[in-house]
mmCIF file with all atom_site columns, C-alpha atoms in Angstrom:
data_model
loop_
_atom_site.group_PDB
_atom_site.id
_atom_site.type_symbol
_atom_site.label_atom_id
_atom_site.label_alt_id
_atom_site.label_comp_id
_atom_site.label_asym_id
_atom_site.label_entity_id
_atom_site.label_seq_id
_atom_site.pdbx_PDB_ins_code
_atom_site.Cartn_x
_atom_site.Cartn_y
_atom_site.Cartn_z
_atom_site.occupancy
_atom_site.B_iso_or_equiv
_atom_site.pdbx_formal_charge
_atom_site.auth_seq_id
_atom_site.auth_comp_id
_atom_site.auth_asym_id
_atom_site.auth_atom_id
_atom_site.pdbx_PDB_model_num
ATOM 1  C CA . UNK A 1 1  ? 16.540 -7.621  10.619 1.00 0.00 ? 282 UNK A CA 1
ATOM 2  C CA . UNK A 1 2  ? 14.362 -7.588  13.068 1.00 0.00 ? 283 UNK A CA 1
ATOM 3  C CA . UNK A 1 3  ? 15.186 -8.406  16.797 1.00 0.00 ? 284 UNK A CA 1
ATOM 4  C CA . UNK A 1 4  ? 12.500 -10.663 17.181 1.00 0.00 ? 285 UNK A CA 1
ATOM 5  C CA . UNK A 1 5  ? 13.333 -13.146 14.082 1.00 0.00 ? 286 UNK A CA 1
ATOM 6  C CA . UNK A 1 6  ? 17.315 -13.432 16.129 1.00 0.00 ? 287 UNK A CA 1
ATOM 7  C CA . UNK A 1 7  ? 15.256 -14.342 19.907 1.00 0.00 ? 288 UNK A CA 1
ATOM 8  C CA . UNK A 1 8  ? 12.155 -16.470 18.446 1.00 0.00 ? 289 UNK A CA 1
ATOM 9  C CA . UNK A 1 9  ? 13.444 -18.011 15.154 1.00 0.00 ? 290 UNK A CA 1
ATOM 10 C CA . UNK A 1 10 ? 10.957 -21.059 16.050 1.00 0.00 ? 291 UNK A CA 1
ATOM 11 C CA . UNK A 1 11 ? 7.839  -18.215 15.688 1.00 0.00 ? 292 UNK A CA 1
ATOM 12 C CA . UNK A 1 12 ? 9.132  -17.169 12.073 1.00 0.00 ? 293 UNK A CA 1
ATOM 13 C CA . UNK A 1 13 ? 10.864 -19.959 10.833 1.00 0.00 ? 294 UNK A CA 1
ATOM 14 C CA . UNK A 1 14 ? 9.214  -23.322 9.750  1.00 0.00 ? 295 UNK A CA 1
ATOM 15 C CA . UNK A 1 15 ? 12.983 -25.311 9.269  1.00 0.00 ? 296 UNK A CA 1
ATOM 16 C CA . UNK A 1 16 ? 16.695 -24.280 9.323  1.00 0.00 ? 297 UNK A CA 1
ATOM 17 C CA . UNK A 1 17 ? 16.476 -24.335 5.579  1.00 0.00 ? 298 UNK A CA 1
ATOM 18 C CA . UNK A 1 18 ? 14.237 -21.285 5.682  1.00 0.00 ? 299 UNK A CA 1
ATOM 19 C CA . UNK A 1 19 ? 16.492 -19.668 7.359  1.00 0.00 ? 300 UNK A CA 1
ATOM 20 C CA . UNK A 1 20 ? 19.364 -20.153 4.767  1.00 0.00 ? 301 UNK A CA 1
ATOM 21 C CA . UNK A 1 21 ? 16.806 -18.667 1.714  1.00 0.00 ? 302 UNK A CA 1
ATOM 22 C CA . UNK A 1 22 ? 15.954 -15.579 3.349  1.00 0.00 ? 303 UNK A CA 1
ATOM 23 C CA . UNK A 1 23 ? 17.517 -13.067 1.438  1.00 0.00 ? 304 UNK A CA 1
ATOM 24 C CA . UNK A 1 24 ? 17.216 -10.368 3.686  1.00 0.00 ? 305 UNK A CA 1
ATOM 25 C CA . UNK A 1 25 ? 19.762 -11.674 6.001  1.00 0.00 ? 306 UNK A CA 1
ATOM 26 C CA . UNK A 1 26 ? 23.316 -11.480 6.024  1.00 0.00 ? 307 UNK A CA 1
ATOM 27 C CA . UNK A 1 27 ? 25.315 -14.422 6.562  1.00 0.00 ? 308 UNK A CA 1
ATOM 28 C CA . UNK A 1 28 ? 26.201 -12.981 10.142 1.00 0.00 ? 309 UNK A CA 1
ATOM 29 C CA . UNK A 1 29 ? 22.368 -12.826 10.867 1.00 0.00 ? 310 UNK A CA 1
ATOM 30 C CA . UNK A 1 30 ? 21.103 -16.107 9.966  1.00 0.00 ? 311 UNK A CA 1
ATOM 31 C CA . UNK A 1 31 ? 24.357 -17.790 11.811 1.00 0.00 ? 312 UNK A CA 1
ATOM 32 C CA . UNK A 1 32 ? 23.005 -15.624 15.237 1.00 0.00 ? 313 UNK A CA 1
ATOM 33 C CA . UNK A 1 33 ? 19.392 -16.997 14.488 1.00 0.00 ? 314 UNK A CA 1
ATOM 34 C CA . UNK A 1 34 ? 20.785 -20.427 13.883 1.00 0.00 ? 315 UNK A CA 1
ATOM 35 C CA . UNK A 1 35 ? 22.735 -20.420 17.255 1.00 0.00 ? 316 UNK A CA 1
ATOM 36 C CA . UNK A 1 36 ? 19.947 -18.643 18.996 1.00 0.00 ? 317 UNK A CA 1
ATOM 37 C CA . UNK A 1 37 ? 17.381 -21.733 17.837 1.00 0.00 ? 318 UNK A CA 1
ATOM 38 C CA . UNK A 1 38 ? 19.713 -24.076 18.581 1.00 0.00 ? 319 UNK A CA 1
ATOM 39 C CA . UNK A 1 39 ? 20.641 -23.225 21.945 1.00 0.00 ? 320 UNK A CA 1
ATOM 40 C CA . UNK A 1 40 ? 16.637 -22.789 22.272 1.00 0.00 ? 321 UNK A CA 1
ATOM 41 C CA . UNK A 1 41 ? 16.317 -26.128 21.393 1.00 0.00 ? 322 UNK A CA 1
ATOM 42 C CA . UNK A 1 42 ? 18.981 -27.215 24.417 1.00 0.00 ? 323 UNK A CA 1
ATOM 43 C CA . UNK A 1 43 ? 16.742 -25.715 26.931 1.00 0.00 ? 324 UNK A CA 1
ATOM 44 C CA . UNK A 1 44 ? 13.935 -27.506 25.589 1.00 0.00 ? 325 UNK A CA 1
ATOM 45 C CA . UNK A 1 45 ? 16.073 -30.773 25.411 1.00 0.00 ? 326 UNK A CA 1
ATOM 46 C CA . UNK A 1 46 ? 16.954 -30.067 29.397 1.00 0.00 ? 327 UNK A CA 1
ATOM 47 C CA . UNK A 1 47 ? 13.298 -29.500 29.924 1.00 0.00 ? 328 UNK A CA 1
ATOM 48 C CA . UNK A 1 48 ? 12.538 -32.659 28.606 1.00 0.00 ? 329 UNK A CA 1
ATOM 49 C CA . UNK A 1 49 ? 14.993 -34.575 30.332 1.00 0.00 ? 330 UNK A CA 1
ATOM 50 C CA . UNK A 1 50 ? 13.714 -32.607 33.688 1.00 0.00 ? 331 UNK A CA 1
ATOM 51 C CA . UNK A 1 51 ? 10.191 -34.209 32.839 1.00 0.00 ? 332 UNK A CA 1
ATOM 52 C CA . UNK A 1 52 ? 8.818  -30.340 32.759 1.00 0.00 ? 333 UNK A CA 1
ATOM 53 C CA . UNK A 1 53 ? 5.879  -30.160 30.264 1.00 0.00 ? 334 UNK A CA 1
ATOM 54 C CA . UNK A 1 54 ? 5.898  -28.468 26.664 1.00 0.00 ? 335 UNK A CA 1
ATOM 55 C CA . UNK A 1 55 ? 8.888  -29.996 25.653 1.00 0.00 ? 336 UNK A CA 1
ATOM 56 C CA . UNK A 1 56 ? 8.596  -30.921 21.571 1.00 0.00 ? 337 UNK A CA 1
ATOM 57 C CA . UNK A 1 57 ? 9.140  -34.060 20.203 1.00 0.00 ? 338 UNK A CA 1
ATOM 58 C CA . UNK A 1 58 ? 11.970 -35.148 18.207 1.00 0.00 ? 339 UNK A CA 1
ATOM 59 C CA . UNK A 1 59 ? 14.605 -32.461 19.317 1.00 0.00 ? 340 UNK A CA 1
ATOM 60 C CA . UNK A 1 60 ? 17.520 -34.447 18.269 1.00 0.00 ? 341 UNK A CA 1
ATOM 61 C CA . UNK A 1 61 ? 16.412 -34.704 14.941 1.00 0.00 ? 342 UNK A CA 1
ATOM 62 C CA . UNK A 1 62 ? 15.341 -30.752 15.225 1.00 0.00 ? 343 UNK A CA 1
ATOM 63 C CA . UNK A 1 63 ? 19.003 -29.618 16.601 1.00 0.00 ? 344 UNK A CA 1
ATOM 64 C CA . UNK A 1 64 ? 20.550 -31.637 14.200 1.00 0.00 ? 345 UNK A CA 1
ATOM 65 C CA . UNK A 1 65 ? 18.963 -29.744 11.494 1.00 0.00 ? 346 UNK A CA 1
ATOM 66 C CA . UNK A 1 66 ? 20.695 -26.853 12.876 1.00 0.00 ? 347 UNK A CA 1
ATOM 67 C CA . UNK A 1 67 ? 23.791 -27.805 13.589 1.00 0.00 ? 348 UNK A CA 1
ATOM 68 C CA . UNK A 1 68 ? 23.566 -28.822 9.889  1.00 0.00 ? 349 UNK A CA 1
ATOM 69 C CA . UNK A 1 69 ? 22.506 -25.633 8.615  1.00 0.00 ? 350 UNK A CA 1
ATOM 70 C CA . UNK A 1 70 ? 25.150 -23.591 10.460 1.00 0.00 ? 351 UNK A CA 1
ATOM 71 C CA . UNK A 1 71 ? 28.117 -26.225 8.857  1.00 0.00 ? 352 UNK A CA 1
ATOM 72 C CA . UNK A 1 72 ? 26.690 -25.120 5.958  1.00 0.00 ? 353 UNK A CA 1
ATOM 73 C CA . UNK A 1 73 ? 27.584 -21.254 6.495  1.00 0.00 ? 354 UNK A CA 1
ATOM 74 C CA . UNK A 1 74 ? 31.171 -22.144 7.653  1.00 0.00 ? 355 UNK A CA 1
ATOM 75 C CA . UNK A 1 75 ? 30.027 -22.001 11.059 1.00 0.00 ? 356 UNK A CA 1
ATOM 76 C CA . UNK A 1 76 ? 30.432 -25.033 13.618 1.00 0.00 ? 357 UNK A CA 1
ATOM 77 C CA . UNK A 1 77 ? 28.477 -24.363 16.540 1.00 0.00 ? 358 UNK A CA 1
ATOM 78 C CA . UNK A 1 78 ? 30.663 -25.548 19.327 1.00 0.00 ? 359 UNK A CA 1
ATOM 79 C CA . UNK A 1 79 ? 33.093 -22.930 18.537 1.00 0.00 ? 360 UNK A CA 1
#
């Protein structure tokens, strides 16, 4: 896997669920680029709420996706 999929999963990825087909992961890998995008979309979240530009919209609905995904590998992303 490339290092770049794990630190930009936004850039390769079009939705969580893409991330859960890709064969070519391990379940290890697509839980680190699942908690790497969602902690991404924090920042952007904290962004937002700092009124900085290039925040997206609809980041709830965007982490929740996430959060979902990663339930869905066993993993619960507060831990």
């Amino acid at each position: 896997m490339t290092k770049d999929r794990k630190l930009d999963p936004a850039d390769y990825y079009r939705s969580p669920a893409d991330v859960l087909a890709d064969d070519t992961l391990s379940q290890a890998d697509k839980i680190d680029v699942l908690t790497n995008w969602a902690n991404d979309i924090r920042l952007l979240q904290v962004a937002e709420e700092e009124n900085m530009p290039g925040a997206a919209p609809d980041l709830a609905a965007a982490l929740e996706a996430v959060e979902q995904a990663l339930l869905s590998l066993g993993h619960d992303d507060a831990d």
